[in-house]
Coordinates of C-alpha atoms in Angstrom, one line a residue:
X13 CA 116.1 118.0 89.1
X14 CA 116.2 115.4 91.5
X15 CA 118.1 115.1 94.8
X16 CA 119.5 112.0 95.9
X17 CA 118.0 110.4 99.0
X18 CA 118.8 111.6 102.2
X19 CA 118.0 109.5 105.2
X20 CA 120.0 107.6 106.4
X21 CA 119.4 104.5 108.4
X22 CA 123.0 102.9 109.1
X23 CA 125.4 102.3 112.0
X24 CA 128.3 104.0 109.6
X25 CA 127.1 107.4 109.3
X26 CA 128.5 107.9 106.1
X27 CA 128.5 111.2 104.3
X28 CA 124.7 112.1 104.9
X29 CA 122.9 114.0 103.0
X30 CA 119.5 115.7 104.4
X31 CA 115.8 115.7 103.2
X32 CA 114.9 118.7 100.6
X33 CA 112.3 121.1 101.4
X34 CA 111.9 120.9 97.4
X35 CA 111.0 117.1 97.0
X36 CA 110.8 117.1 93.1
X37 CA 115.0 117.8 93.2
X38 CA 116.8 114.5 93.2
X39 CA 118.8 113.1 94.9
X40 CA 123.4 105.8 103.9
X41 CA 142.5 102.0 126.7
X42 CA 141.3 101.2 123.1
X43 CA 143.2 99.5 120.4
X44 CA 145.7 102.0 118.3
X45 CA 147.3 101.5 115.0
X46 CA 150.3 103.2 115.4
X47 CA 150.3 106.9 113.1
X48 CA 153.0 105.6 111.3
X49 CA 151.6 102.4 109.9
X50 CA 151.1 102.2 106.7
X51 CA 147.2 100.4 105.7
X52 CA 146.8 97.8 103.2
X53 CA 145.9 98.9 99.9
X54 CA 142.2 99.6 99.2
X55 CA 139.7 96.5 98.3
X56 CA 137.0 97.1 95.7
X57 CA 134.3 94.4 94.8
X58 CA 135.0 92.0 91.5
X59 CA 131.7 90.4 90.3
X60 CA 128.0 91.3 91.4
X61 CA 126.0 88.9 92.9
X62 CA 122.3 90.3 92.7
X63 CA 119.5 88.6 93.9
X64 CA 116.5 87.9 91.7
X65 CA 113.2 89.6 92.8
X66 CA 110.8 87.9 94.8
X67 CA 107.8 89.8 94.4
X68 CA 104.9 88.7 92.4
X69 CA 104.6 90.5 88.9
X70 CA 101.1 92.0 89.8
X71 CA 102.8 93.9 92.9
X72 CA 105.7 94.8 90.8
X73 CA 103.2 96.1 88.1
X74 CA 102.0 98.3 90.4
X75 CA 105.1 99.4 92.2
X76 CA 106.6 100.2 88.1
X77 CA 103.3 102.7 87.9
X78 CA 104.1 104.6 90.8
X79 CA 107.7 104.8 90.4
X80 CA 107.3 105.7 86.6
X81 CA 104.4 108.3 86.6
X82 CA 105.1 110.0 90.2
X83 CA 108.0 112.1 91.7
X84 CA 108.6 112.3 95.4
X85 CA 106.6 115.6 96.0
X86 CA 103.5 113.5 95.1
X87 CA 103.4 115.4 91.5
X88 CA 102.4 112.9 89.0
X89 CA 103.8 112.7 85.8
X90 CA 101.7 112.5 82.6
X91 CA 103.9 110.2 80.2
X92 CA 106.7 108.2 80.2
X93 CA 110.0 109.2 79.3
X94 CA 113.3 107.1 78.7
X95 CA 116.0 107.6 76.3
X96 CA 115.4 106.3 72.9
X97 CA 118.3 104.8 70.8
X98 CA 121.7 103.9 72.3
X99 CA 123.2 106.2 75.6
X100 CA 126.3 107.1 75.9
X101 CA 127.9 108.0 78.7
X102 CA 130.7 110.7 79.2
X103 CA 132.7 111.7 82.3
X104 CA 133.7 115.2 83.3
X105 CA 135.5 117.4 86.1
X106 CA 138.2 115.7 88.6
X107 CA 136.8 112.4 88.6
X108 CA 138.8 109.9 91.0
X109 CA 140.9 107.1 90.1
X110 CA 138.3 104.2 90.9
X111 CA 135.3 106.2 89.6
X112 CA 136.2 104.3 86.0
X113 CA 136.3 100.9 88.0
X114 CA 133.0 101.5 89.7
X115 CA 131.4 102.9 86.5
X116 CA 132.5 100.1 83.8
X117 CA 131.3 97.9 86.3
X118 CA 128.0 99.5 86.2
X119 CA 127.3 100.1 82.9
X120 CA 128.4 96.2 82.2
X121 CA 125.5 95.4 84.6
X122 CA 123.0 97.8 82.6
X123 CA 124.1 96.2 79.2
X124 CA 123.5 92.8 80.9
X125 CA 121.4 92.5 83.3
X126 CA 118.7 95.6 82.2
X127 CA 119.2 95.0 78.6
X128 CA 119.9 98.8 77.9
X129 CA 122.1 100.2 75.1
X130 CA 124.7 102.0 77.5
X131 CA 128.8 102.4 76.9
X132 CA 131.3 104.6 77.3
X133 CA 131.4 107.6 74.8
X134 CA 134.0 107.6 72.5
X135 CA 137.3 110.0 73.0
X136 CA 135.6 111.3 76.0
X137 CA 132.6 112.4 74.2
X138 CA 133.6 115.9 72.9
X139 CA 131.5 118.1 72.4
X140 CA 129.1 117.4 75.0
X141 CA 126.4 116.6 71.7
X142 CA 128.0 113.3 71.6
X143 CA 126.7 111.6 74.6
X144 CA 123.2 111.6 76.6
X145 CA 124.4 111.6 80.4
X146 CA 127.4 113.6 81.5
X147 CA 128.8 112.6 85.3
X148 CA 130.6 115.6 86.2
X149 CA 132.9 115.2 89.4
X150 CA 133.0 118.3 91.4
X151 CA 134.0 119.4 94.9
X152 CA 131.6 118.6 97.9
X153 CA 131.4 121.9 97.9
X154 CA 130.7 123.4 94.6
X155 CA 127.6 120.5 95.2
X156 CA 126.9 122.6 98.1
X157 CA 126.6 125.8 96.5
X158 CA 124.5 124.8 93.9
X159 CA 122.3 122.6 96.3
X160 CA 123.1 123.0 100.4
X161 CA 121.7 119.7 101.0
X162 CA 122.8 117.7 98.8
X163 CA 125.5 115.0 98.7
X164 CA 125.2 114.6 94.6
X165 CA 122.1 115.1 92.1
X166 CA 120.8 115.2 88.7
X167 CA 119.3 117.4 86.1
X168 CA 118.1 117.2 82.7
X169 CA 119.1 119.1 79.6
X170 CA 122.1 120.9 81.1
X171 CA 125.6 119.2 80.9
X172 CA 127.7 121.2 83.5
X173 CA 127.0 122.4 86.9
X174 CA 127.8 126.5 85.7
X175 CA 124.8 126.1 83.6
X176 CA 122.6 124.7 86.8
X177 CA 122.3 128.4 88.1
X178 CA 120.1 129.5 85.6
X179 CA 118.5 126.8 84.2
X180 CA 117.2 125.5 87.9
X181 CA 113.5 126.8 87.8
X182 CA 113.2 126.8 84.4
X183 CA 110.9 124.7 81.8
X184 CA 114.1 123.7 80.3
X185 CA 115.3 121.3 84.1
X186 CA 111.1 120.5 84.7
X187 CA 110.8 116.5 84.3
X188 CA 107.0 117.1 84.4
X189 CA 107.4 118.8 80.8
X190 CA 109.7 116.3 78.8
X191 CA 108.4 113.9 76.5
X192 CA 111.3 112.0 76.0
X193 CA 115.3 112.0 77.7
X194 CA 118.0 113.4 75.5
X195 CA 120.4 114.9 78.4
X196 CA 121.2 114.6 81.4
X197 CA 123.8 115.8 84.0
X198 CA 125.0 113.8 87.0
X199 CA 126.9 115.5 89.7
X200 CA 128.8 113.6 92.0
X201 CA 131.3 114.3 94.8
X202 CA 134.9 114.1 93.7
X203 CA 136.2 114.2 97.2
X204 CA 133.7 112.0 99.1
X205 CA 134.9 108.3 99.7
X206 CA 135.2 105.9 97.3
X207 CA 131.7 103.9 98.7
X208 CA 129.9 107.2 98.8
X209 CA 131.1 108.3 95.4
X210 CA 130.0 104.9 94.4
X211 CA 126.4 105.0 95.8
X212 CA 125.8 108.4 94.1
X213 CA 126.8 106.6 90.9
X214 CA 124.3 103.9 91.1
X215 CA 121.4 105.9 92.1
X216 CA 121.8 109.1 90.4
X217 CA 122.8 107.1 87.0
X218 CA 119.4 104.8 88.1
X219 CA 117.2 108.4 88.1
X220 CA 118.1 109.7 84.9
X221 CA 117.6 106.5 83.2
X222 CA 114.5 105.2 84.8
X223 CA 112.2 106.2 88.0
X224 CA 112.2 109.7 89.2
X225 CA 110.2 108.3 92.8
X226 CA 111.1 106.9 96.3
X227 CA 108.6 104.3 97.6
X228 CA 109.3 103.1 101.0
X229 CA 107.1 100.2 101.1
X230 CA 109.7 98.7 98.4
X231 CA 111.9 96.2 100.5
X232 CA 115.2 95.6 97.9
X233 CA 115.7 98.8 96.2
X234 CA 117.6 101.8 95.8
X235 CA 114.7 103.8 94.9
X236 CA 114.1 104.1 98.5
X237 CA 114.3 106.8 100.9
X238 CA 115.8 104.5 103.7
X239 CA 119.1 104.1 102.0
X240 CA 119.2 100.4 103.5
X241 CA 120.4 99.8 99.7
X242 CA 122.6 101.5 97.9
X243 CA 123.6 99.3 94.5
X244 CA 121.1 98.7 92.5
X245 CA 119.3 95.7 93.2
X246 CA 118.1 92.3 90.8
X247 CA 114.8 94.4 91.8
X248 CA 115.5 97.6 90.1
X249 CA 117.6 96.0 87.2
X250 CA 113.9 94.3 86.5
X251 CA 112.3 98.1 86.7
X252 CA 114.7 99.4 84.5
X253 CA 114.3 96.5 81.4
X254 CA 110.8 96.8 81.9
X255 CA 111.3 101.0 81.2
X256 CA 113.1 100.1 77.9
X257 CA 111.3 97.3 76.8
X258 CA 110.4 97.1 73.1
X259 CA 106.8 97.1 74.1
X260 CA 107.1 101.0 75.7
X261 CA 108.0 104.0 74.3
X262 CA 108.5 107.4 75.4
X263 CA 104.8 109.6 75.5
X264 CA 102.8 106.8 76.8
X265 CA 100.4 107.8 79.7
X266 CA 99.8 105.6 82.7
X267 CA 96.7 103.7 80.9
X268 CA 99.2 103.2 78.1
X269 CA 101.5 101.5 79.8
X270 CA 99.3 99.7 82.1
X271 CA 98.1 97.9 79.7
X272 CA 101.1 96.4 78.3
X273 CA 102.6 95.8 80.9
X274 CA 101.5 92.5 82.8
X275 CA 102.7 90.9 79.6
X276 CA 105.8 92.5 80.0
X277 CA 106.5 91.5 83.4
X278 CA 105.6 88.2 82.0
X279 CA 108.1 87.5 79.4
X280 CA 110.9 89.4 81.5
X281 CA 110.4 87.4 85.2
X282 CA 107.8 84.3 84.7
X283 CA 108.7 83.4 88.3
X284 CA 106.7 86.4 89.0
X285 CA 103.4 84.7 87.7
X286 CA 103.0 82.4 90.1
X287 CA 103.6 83.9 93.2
X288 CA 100.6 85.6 95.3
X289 CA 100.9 89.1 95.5
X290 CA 101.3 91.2 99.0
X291 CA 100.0 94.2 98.4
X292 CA 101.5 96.1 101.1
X293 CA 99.7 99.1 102.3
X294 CA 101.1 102.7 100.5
X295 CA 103.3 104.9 102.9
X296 CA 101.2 107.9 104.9
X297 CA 103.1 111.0 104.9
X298 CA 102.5 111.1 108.5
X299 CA 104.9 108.5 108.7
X300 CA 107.7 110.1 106.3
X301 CA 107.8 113.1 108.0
X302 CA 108.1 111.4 111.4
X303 CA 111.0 109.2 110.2
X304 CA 112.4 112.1 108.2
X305 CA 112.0 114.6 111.3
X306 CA 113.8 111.7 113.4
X307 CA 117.0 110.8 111.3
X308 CA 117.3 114.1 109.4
X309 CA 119.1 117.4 110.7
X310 CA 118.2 120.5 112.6
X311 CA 116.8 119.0 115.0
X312 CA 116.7 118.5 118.5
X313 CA 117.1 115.1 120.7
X314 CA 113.8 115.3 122.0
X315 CA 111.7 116.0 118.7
X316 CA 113.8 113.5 117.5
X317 CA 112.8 110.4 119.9
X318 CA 109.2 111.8 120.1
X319 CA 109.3 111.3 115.8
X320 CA 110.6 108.1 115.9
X321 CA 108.1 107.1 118.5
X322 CA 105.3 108.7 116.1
X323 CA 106.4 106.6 113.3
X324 CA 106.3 103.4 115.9
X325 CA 102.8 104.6 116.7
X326 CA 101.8 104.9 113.1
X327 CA 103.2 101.5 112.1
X328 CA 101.7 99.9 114.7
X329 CA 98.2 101.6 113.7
X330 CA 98.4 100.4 110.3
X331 CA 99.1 96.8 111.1
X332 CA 102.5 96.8 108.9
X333 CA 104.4 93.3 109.6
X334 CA 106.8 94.4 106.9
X335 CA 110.1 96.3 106.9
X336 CA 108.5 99.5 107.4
X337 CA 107.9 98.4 111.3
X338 CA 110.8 97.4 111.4
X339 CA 112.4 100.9 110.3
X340 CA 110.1 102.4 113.4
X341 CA 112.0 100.5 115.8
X342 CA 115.3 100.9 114.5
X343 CA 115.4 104.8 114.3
X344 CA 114.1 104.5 117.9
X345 CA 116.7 102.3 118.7
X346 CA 119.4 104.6 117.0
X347 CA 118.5 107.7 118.6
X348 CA 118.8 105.7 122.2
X349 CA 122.1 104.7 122.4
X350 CA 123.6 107.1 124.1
X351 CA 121.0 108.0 126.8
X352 CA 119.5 104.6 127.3
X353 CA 121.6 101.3 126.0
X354 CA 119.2 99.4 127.6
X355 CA 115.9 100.1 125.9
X356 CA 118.3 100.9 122.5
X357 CA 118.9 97.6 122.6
X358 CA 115.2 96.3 123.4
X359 CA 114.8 98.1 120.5
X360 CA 116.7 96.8 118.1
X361 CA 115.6 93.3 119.2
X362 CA 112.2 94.8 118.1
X363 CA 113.4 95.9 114.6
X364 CA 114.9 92.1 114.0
X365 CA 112.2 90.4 114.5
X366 CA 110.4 92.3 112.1
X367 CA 113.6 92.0 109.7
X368 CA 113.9 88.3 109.8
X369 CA 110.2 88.2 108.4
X370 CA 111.6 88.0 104.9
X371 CA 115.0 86.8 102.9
X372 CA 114.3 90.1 101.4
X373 CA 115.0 91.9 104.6
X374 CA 118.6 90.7 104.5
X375 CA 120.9 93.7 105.0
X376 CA 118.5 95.6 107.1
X377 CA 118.7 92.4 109.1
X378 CA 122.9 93.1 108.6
X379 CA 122.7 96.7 109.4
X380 CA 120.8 95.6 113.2
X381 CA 123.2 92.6 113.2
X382 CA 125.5 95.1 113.8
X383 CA 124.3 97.0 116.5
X384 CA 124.0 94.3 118.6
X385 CA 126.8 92.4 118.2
X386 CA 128.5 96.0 119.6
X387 CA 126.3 95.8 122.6
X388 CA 127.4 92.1 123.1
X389 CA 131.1 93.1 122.8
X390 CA 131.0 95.8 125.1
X391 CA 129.2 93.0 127.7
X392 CA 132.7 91.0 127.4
X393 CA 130.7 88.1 125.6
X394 CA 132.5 87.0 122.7
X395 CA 131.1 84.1 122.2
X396 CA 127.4 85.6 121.3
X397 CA 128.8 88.3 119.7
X398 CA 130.7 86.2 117.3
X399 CA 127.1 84.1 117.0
X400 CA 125.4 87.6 116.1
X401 CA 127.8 88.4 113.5
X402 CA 128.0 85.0 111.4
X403 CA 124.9 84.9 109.5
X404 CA 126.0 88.8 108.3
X405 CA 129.3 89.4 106.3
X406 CA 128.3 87.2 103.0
X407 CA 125.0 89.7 102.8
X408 CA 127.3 92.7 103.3
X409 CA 129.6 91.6 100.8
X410 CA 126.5 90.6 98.8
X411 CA 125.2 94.0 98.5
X412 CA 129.1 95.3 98.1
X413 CA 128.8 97.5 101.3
X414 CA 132.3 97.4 102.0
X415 CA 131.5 100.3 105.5
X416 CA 129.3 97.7 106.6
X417 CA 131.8 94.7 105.7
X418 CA 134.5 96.4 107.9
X419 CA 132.2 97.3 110.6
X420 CA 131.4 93.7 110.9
X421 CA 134.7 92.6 110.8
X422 CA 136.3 95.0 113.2
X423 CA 133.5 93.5 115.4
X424 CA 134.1 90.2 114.8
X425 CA 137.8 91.1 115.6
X426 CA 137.1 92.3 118.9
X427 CA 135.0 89.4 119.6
X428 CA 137.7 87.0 119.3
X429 CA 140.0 88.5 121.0
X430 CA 137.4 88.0 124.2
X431 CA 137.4 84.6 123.2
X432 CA 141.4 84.6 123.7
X433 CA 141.6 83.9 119.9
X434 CA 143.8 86.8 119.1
X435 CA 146.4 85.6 116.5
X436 CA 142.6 85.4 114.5
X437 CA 141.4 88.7 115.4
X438 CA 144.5 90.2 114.8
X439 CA 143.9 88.6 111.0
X440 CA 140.8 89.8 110.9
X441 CA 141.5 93.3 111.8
X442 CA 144.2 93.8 109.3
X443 CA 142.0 92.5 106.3
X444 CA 139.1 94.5 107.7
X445 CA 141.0 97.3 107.2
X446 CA 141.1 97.3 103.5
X447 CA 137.9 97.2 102.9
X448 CA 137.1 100.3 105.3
X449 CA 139.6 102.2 102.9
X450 CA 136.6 101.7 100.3
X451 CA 134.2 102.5 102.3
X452 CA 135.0 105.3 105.1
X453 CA 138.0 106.5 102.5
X454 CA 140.8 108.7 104.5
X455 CA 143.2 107.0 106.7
X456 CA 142.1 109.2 109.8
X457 CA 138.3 108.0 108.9
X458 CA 139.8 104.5 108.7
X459 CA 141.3 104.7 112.0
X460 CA 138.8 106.4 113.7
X461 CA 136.2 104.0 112.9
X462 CA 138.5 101.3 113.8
X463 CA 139.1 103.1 117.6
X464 CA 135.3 103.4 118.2
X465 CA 134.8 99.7 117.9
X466 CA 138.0 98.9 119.8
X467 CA 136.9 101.1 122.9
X468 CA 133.4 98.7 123.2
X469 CA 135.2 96.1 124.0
X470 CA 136.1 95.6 128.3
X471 CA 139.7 94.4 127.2
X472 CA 140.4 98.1 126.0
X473 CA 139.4 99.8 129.3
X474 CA 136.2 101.6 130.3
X475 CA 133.8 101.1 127.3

């Protein structure tokens, strides 16, 4: 089993889902619309635009080992496994209507861009023998029962959740114990928004054909516990046509694969040959449990800042320049808001600089973007504000985060409107607000994200 990943580091809060104490099962006056408006029709994403890794081939070698041959517990695993032949997909349950959108468009970048064998079953796949993954769409809830913390998840050998019950701590749902992948089940949220729904997709349907592990020191993936990205990255697509390269097979061991694989890496990114590798430091689990005790539930303000103030600690200690330190300082600047805007802001400010280290660092740099911006609104200072924002909405769009997309334009809205440009904010508003359909989903959720970011601003009243 494996639960999807649960912290989460964004502005939105979107549908979180919380850390597992089981780490081997998988798994981001104010201004009114009037009630009786009706909102423009949902937006969705057309093509992908993913960004080709930067990393060096011998740091990407070594990130493939530990993703491959280690779960998140720390459990390592003794061989490879993949699916051998072509995967077919089938889908299951109450799926919604733009879960086939979101899903063609997936497996077309799969087929494409990660070279796998991966379609659609035919005539819905019946009997379940016909395809290799199953994504069943369930109720939040039914999730919930099966798995209380879990927004969505997936398990091999089992093909609907009333078989999860029983099959849960048996050989038959152990990773540790297959030699090869010939089922799996994907469980995803039928009634979550479309974005969230979305995210499950990609990294659920990214577990069960590839990595089974979290590594936090990787800066453009979705197999990270920060949940900075969400749709799988040039990065990963790399990791997963390495997986199925000719050159692998299922039942190799670590040394196995180790050996064959610089020259894999080398015929599939040859910009990754010359570059001089980082070698960032691996993640303590000091540190994970400080940022996991400071953005995940159940517990209280005061644990919470003294966490994230651990984790800056521990950071600091080990010297990190990368986006790890700049994590620290966000969480810290997160938890802060509301008791001290001030040093929440100082804080921030901290976390940039460490973001703008790297083009890599992109939509972390988004995500803190807009943070301050907010604080800049809520000064009455448009102009900056609007400076702040700029650099921003491409990378959102980029990385098809259409919650952060809105956020930044609802922000950008207000910030005109200081600026007395309001026939332009009013434009912006209005096509912000079909891409929050996407990603906050309900009309109330839609609306209510639009009044928080409407009350920062001085125009609106006290903020």
């Amino acid at each position: 089993m494996m639960l999807r990943r649960t912290i989460l580091p964004i502005c939105l809060l979107l549908g979180a889902c919380v850390p597992s104490l089981n780490r081997e099962t998988a798994t981001r006056a104010a201004f009114q619309v009037d009630a009786t408006d009706t909102l423009p029709p949902m937006k969705t994403f057309s093509a992908p635009r993913p960004s080709r890794p930067v990393q060096s081939n011998a740091d990407i070698a070594r990130d493939f080992l530990d993703l491959v041959f280690r779960m998140e517990s720390g459990r390592d695993l003794p061989v490879l496994t993949r699916f051998e032949g072509p995967i077919r997909v089938r889908v299951t349950g109450q799926p919604p209507a733009h879960l086939g959108l979101d899903l063609g468009r997936l497996l077309h970048r799969l087929r494409t861009e990660a070279g796998i064998d991966i379609a659609m079953a035919p005539n819905g796949a019946f009997p379940a023998g016909a395809s290799q993954i199953t994504i069943q769409a369930i109720p939040r809830a039914e999730i919930r029962r099966a798995l209380p913390q879990a927004a969505c998840f997936v398990v091999p050998n089992i093909t609907d959740i009333s078989q999860y019950a029983r099959a849960r701590r048996s050989a038959r749902t152990d990773w540790g114990r297959l030699d090869r992948r010939t089922q799996i089940a994907v469980f995803l949220p039928s009634d979550a928004a479309p974005q969230e729904v979305r995210d499950c997709l990609h990294e659920e349907l990214a577990q069960a054909l590839g990595p089974l592990n979290d590594l936090y020191r990787l800066p453009d993936s979705v197999y990270n516990d920060d949940n900075v990205h969400t749709v799988l990255t040039g990065y990963d697509m790399l990791i997963l046509r390495a997986i199925y390269a000719p050159e692998l097979r299922s039942g190799m061991t670590r040394a196995q694969v180790a050996e064959r694989l610089p020259a894999v890496l080398a015929r599939l990114n040859p910009a990754g040959q010359a570059m001089a590798p980082r070698r960032l430091a691996d993640t303590p689990r000091s540190w994970i449990d400080a940022i996991q005790t400071a953005l995940g539930p159940g517990v209280d303000p005061m644990n919470r800042r003294a966490a994230a103030a651990e984790a800056i600690r521990i950071a600091r200690t080990m010297g990190w320049q990368d986006h790890r330190r700049g994590f620290s300082y966000y969480a810290m600047g997160r938890l802060l808001q509301a008791t001290d805007p001030a040093l929440s802001e100082a804080q921030f400010l901290e976390a940039n600089r460490f973001f703008a280290a790297s083009p890599d660092m992109a939509l972390h740099r988004a995500y803190v973007g807009s943070q301050l911006a907010g604080f800049a609104v809520a000064r009455g200072q448009g102009e900056a504000a609007l400076a702040l924002l700029a650099p921003h909405l491409d990378i959102a769009a980029q990385h098809e985060n259409a919650a952060l997309l809105a956020t930044l334009m609802l922000l950008r809205a207000e910030a005109l409107d200081l600026t007395g440009r309001s026939a332009e904010a009013q434009t912006v508003r209005l096509d912000s607000l079909g891409w929050a359909r996407y990603g906050f989903g309900t009309d109330w959720a839609v609306r209510a994200k639009q009044r928080e970011i409407a009350q920062l601003s001085p125009l609106r009243g006290r903020n």
